[in-house]
Every structure is written in structure tokens, then in C-alpha cells.
PDB file of C-alpha atoms in Angstrom:
ATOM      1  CA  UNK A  46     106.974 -31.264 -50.599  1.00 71.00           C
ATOM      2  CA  UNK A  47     108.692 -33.445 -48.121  1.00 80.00           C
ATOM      3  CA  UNK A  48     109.564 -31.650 -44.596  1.00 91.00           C
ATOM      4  CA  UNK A  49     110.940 -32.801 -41.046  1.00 95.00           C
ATOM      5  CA  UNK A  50     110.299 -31.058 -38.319  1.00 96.00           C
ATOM      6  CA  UNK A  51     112.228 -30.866 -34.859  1.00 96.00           C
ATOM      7  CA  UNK A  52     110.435 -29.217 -32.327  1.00 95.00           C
ATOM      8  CA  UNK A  53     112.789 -29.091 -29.913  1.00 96.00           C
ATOM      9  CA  UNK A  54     115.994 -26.949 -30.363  1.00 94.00           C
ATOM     10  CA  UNK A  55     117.497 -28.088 -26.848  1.00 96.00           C
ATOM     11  CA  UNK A  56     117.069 -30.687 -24.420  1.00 97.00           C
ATOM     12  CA  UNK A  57     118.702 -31.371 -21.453  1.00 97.00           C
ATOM     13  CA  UNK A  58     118.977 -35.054 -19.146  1.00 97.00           C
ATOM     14  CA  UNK A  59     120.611 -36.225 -16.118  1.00 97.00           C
ATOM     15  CA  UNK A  60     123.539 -38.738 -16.867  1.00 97.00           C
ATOM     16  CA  UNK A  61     121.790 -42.373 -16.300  1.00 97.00           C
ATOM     17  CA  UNK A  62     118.078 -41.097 -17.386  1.00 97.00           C
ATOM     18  CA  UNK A  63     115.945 -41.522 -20.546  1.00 98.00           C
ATOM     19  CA  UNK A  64     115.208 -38.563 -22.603  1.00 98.00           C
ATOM     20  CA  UNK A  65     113.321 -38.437 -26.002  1.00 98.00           C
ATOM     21  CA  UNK A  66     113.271 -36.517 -28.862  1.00 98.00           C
ATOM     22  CA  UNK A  67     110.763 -35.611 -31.235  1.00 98.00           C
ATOM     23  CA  UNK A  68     110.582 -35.785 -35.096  1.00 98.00           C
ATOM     24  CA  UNK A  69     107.295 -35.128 -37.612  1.00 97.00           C
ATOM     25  CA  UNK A  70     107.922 -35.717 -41.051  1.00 97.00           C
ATOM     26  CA  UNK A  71     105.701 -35.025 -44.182  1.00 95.00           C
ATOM     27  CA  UNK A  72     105.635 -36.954 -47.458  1.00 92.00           C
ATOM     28  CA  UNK A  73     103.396 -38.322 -49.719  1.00 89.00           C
ATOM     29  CA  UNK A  74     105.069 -41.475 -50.611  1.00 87.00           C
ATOM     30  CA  UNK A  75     104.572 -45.159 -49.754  1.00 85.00           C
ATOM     31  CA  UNK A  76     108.345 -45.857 -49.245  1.00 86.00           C
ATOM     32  CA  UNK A  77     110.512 -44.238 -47.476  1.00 91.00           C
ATOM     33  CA  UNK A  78     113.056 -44.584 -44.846  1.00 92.00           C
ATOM     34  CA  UNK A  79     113.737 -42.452 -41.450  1.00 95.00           C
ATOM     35  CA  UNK A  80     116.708 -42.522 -39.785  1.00 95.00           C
ATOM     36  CA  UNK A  81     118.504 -40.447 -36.403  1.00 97.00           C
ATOM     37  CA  UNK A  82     121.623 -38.797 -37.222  1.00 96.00           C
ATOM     38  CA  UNK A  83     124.080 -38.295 -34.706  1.00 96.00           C
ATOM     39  CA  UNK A  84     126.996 -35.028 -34.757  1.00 94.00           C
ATOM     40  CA  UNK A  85     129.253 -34.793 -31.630  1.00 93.00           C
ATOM     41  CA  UNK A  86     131.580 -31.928 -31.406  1.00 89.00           C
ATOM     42  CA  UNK A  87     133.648 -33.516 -34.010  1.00 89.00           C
ATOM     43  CA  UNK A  88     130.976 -32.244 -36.647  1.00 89.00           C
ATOM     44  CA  UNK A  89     131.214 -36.230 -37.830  1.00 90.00           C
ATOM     45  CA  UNK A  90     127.705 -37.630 -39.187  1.00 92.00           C
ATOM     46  CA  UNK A  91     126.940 -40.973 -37.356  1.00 93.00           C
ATOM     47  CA  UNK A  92     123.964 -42.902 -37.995  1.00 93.00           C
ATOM     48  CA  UNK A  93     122.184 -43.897 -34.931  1.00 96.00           C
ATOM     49  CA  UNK A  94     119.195 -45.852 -35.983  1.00 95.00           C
ATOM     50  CA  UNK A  95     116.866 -46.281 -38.794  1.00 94.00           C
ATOM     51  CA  UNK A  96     113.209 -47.413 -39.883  1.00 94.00           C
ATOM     52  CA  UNK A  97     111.474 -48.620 -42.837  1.00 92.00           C
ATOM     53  CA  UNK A  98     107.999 -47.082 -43.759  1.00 91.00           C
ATOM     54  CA  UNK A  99     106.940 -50.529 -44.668  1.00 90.00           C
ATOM     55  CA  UNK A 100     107.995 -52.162 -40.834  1.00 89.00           C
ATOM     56  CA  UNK A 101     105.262 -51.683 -38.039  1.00 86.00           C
ATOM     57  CA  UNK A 102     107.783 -52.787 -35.461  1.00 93.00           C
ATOM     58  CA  UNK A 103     109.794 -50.187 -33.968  1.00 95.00           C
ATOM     59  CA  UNK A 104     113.940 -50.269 -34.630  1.00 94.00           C
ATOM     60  CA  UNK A 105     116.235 -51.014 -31.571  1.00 94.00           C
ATOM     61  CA  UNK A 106     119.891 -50.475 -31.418  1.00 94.00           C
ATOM     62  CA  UNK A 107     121.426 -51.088 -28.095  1.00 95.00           C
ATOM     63  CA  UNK A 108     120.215 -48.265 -25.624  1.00 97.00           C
ATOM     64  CA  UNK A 109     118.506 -46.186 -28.832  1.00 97.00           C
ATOM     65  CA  UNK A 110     115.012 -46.914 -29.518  1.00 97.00           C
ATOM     66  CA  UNK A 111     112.246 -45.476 -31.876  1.00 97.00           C
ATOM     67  CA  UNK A 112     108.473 -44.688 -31.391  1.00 97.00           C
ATOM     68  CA  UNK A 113     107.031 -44.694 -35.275  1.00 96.00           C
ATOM     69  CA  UNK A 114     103.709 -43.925 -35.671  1.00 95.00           C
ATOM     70  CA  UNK A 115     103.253 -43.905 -39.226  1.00 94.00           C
ATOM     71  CA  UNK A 116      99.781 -42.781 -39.233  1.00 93.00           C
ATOM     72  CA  UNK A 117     100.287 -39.692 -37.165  1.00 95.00           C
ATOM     73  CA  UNK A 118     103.756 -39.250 -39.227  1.00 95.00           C
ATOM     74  CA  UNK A 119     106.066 -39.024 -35.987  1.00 97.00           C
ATOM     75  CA  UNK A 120     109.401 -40.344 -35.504  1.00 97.00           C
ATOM     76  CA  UNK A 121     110.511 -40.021 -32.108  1.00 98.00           C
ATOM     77  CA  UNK A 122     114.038 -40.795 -30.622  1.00 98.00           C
ATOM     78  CA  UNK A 123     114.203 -42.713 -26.992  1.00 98.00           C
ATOM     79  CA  UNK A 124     117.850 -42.530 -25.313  1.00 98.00           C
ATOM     80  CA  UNK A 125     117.537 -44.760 -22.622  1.00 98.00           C
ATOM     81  CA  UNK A 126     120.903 -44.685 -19.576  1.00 97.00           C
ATOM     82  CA  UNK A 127     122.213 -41.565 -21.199  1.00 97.00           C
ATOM     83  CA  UNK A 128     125.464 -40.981 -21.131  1.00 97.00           C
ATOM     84  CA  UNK A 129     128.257 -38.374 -21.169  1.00 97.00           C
ATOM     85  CA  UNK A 130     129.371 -39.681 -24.760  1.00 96.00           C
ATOM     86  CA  UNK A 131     125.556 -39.016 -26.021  1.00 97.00           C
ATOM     87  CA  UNK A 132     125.934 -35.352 -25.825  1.00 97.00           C
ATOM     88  CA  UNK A 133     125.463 -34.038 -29.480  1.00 97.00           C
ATOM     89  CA  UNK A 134     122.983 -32.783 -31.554  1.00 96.00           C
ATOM     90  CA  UNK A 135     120.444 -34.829 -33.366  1.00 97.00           C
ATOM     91  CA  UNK A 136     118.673 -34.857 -36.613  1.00 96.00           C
ATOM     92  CA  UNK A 137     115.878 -36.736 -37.539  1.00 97.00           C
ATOM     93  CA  UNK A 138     116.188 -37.530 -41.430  1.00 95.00           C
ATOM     94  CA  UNK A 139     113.688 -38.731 -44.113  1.00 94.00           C
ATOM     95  CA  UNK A 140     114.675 -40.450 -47.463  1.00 90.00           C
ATOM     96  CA  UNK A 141     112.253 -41.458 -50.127  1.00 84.00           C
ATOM     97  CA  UNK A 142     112.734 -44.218 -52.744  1.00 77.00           C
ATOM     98  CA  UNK A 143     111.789 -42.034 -55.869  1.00 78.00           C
ATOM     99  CA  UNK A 144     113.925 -39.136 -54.833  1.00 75.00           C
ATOM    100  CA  UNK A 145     117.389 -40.836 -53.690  1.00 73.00           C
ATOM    101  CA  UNK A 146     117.736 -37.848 -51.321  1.00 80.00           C
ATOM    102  CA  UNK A 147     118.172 -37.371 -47.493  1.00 87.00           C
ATOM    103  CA  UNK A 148     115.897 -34.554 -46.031  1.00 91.00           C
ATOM    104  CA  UNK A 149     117.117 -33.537 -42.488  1.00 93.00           C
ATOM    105  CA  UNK A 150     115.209 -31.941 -39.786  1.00 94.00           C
ATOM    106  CA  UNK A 151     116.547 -28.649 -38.414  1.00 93.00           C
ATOM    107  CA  UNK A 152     118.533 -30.669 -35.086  1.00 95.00           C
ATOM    108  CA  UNK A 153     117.963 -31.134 -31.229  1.00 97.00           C
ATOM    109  CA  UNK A 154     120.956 -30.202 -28.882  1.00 96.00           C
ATOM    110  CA  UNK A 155     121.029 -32.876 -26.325  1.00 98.00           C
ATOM    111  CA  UNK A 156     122.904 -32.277 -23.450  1.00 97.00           C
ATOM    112  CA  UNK A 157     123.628 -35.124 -20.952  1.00 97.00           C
ATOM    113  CA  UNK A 158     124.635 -33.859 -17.482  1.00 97.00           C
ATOM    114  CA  UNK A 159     126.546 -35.747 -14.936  1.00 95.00           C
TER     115      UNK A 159
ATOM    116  CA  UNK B  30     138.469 -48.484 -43.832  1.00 65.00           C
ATOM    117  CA  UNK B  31     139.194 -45.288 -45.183  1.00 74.00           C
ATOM    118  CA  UNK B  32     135.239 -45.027 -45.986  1.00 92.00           C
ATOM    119  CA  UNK B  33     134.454 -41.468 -47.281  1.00 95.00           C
ATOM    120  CA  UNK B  34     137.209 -38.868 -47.416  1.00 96.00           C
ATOM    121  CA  UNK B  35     136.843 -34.996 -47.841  1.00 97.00           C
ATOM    122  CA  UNK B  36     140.039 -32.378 -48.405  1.00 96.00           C
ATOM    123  CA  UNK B  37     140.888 -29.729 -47.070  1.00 96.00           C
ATOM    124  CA  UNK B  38     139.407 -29.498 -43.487  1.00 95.00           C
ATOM    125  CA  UNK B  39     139.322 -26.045 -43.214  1.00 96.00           C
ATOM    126  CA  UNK B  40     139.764 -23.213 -45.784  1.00 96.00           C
ATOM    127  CA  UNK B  41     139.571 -19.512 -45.962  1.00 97.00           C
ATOM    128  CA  UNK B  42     138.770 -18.202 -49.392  1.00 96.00           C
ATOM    129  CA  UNK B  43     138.754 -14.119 -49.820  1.00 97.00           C
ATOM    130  CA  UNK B  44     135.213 -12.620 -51.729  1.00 97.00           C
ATOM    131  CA  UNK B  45     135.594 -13.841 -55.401  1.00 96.00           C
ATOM    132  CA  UNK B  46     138.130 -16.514 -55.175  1.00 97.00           C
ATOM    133  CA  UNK B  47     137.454 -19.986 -56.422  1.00 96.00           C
ATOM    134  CA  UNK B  48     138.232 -23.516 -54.786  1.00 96.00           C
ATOM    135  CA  UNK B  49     137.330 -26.998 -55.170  1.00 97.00           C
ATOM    136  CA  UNK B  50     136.407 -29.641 -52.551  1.00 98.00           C
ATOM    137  CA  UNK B  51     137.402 -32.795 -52.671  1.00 98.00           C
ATOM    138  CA  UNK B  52     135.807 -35.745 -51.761  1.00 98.00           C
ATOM    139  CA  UNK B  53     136.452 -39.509 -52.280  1.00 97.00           C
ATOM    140  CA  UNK B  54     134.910 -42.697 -51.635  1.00 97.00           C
ATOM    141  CA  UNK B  55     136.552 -46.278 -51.556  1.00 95.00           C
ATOM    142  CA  UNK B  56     133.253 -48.276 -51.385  1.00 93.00           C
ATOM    143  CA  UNK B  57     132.310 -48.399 -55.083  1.00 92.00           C
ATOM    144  CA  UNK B  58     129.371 -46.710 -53.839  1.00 93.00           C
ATOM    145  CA  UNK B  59     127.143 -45.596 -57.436  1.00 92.00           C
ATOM    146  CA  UNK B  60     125.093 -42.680 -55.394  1.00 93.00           C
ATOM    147  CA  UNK B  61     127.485 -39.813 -53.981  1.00 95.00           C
ATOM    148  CA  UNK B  62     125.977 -36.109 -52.330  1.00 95.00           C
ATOM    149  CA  UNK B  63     127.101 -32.477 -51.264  1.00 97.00           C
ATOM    150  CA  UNK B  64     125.357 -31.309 -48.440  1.00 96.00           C
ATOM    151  CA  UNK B  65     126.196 -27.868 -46.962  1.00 96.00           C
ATOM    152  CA  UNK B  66     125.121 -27.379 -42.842  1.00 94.00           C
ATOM    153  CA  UNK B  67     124.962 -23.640 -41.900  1.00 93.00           C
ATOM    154  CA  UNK B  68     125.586 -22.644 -38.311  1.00 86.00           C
ATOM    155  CA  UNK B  69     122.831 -24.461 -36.324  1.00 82.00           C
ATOM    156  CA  UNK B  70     121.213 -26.139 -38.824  1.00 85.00           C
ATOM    157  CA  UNK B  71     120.536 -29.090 -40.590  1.00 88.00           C
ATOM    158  CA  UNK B  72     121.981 -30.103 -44.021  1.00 92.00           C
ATOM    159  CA  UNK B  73     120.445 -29.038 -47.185  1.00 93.00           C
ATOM    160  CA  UNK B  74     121.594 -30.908 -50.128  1.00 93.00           C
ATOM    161  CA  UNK B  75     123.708 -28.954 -53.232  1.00 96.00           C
ATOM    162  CA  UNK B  76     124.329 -31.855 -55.520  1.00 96.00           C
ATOM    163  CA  UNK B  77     124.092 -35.188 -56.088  1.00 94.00           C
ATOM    164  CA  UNK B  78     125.129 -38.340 -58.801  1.00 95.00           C
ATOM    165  CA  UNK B  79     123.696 -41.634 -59.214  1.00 91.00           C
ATOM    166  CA  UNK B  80     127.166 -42.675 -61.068  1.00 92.00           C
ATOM    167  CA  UNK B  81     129.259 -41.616 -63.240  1.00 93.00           C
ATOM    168  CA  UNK B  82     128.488 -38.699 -65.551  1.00 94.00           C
ATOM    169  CA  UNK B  83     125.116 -38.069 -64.339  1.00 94.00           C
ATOM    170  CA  UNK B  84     125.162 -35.505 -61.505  1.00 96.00           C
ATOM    171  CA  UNK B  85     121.811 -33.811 -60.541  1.00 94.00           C
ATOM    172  CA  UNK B  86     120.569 -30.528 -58.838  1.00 94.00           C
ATOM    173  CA  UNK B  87     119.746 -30.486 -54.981  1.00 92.00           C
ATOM    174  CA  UNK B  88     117.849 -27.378 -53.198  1.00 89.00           C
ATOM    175  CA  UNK B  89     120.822 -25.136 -53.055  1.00 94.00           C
ATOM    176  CA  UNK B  90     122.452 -25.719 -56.158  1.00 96.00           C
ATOM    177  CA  UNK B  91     123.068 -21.833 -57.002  1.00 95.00           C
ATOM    178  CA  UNK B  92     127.169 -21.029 -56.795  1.00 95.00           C
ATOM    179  CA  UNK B  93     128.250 -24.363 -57.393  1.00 97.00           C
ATOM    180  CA  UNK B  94     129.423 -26.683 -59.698  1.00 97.00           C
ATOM    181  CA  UNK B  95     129.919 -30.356 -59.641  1.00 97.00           C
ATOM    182  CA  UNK B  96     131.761 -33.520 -61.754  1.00 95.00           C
ATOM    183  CA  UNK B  97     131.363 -36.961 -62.074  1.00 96.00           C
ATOM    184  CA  UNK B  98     133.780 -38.293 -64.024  1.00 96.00           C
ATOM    185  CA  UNK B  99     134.953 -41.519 -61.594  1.00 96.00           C
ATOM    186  CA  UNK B 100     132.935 -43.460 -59.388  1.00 95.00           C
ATOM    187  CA  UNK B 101     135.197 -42.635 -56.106  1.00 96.00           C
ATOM    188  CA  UNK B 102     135.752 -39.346 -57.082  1.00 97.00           C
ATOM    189  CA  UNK B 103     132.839 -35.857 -56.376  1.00 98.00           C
ATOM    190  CA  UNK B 104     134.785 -32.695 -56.488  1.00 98.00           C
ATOM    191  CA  UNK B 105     132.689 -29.722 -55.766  1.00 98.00           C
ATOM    192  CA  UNK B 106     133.779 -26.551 -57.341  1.00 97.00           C
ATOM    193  CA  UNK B 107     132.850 -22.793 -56.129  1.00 95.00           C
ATOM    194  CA  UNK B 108     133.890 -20.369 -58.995  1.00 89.00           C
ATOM    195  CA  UNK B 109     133.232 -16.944 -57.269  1.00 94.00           C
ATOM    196  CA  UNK B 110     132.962 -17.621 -53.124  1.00 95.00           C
ATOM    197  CA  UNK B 111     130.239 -15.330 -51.363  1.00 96.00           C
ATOM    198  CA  UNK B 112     130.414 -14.824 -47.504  1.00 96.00           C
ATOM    199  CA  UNK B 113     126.921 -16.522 -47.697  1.00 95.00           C
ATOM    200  CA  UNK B 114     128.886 -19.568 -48.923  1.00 96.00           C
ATOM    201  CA  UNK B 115     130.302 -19.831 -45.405  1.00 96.00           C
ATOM    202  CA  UNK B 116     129.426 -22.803 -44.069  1.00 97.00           C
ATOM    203  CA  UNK B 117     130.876 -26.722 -43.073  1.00 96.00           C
ATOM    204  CA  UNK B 118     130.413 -28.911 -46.518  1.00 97.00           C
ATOM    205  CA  UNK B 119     129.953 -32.813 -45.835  1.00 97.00           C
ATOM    206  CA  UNK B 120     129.907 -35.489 -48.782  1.00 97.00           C
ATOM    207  CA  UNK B 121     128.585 -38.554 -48.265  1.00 95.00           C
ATOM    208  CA  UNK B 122     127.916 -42.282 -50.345  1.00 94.00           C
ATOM    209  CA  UNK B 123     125.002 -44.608 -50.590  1.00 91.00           C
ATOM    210  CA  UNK B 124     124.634 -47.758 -52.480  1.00 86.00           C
ATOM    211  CA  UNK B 125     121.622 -46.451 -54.465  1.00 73.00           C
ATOM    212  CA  UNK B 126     119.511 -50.091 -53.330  1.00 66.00           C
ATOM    213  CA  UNK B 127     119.909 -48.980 -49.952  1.00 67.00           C
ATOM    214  CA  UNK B 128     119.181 -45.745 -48.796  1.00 74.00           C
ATOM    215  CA  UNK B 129     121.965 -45.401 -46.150  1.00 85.00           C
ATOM    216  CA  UNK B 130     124.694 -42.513 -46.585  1.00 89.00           C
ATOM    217  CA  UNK B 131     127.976 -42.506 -45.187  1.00 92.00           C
ATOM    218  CA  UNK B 132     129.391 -39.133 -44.457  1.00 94.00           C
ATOM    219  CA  UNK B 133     132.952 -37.493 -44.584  1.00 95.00           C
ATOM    220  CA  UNK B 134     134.493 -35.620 -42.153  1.00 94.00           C
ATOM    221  CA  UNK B 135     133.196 -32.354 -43.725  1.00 95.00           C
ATOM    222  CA  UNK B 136     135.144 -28.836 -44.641  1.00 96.00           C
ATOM    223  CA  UNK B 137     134.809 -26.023 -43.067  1.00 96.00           C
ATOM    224  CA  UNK B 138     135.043 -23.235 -44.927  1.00 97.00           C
ATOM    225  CA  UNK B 139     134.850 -19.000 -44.304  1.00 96.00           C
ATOM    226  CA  UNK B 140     134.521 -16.977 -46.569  1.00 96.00           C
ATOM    227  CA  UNK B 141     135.798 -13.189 -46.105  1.00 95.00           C
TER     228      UNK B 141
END
């Protein structure tokens, strides 16, 4: 059975630093999709980045980047000039083609400090 | 962009009562889901349709019902609430080619 794993239940960075965060995932499919949710306060689901199985280069989006190693089956999360804004938790999320569903890890609370 | 829309916010029910939740969607997305996200954790999935009049089970489908009878439309219905049914209820939409979901606001609800 697909899983995702977050290891870390809380993190903490200074305002301005880079912190990452760190995602395992299990499946046996081919195709599949990873992604880092984002829920501030507001309890609002925003996607923060996503990767395709099939891609060997790592997504970028602005200040968030990813570290997939596909063989090893880790998805981590690199926040790079954190900011106030990017306090929230996080959860790492796997979807596979045959199953149409979104399986989420169990979060990361990052706090960003000023 | 009204995107993904979920009513009420918050609700109270007492043991035994029933409620539905509604959620909408004005992006003629096919592919619509009911997750549930209990107090510091992640979201488990309840439900799910890949259009109208097919709806499907998820991992925690026991205590609720769903409907598909419009494309925009995914009411979720409890018949008899539980205080283990306490928890914040998010809908969300995906094309079904692409494997992005959009989320609604999400609906807290307590059960006492």
C-alpha cells in the first residue's frame, strides 16, 4: 500500500535562513506525482510545488525547491530566505495515476522566527 | 474565481443528528473528493467521483454518504454524527488528466 512519511513533526528557522523538510513515500507504481501542500492558520490547502515521477530534474518555484531522489523514494522540501508568511504546516503528498487519489503525509509545523 | 466552495464553515451537530456538507465547484472539473483532517494530522480521503453518478469509496468511508448527481455539485451527508466525526472536512477538484486538486475552504465541524 502506498504511504508518506514525515519525520519531522516540528521545525523551527530564523527569518532569512533555509530550512528543509523531509518526505519518504512508498508505492509500487511507475507514475505518480508528489507534491508540497501548504496550510497557514487559515486551515486553506495551497499547493506549493510539485514533481513528476517520470522528471529527473528537480521542480523550482520561486524560493521553494525540491530534492527527489526517486531511487531512495525521498521527497524533500528546501525553503530558501524564509519568511514570516511561510509559517504553516506542511504535507508532503503522493498521487498515483491508477488510483486518482491524493495520499498525504502526517505534516511538519514550520515555524519561521524573526 | 470563485474556484471550490464549501458551506457551512463551522457547525455543531448534537450525538445522532444528521447534516449535509456542501461543496461546489465552478471549474467543470470531472474528479471531485472529501477529505476529513483530524486535529494534527493529515487528510485521509472519505469519498470521491470521477463525474457524475459514479462516486467511489476512500479509506474512511464508514458514517458517510455521498451524491453525484451534477458535475459542480458533491454534497456529503452524515446520517447519525459521532463525536469521532469531529473533525475540519475539505473538498477539493481535479481535472482527472491532471492530477492537481484544488481545495475549499473546509468545515469545521464538533460534534457533542
Amino acid at each position: 500500500a502506498q504511504t508518506v512519511t514525515q519525520s519531522q513533526p516540528e521545525m523551527s528557522v530564523q527569518e532569512a535562513e533555509t530550512v528543509t523538510l523531509s518526505c519518504t513515500y512508498d508505492t509500487s507504481e511507475s507514475n505518480y506525482y508528489l507534491f508540497w501542500y501548504k496550510q497557514p492558520p487559515s486551515r486553506q490547502m495551497i499547493l506549493v510545488i510539485r514533481q513528476e515521477a517520470y522528471k529527473q530534474q528537480n521542480a523550482t518555484e520561486n524560493r521553494f525547491s525540491v530534492n527527489f531522489q526517486k531511487a531512495a523514494k525521498s521527497f524533500s522540501l528546501k525553503i530558501s530566505d524564509s519568511q514570516l508568511g511561510d509559517t504553516a504546516m506542511y504535507f508532503c503528498a503522493l498521487y498515483e495515476d491508477s488510483s486518482y487519489k491524493l495520499i498525504f503525509g502526517s505534516g511538519t509545523r514550520l515555524l519561521v522566527r524573526p | 474565481n470563485a474556484g471550490v466552495t464549501q458551506t457551512p464553515k463551522f457547525r455543531i451537530l448534537k450525538i445522532g443528528q444528521s447534516m449535509t456538507l456542501q461543496c461546489t465547484q465552478d471549474m467543470n472539473h470531472n474528479y471531485m473528493y472529501w477529505y476529513r483532517q483530524d486535529p494534527g494530522m493529515g487528510l485521509k480521503l472519505i469519498y470521491y467521483s470521477v463525474g457524475a453518478g459514479i462516486t467511489d469509496k476512500g479509506e474512511v468511508p464508514n458514517g458517510y454518504n455521498v451524491s453525484r448527481s451534477t458535475t459542480e455539485d458533491f454534497p456529503l451527508r452524515l446520517e447519525l454524527a459521532a463525536p469521532s466525526q469531529t473533525s475540519v472536512y475539505f473538498c477539493a477538484s481535479g481535472r482527472g488528466d491532471q492530477e492537481t486538486q484544488y481545495f475549499g475552504p473546509g468545515t469545521r465541524l464538533l460534534v457533542l
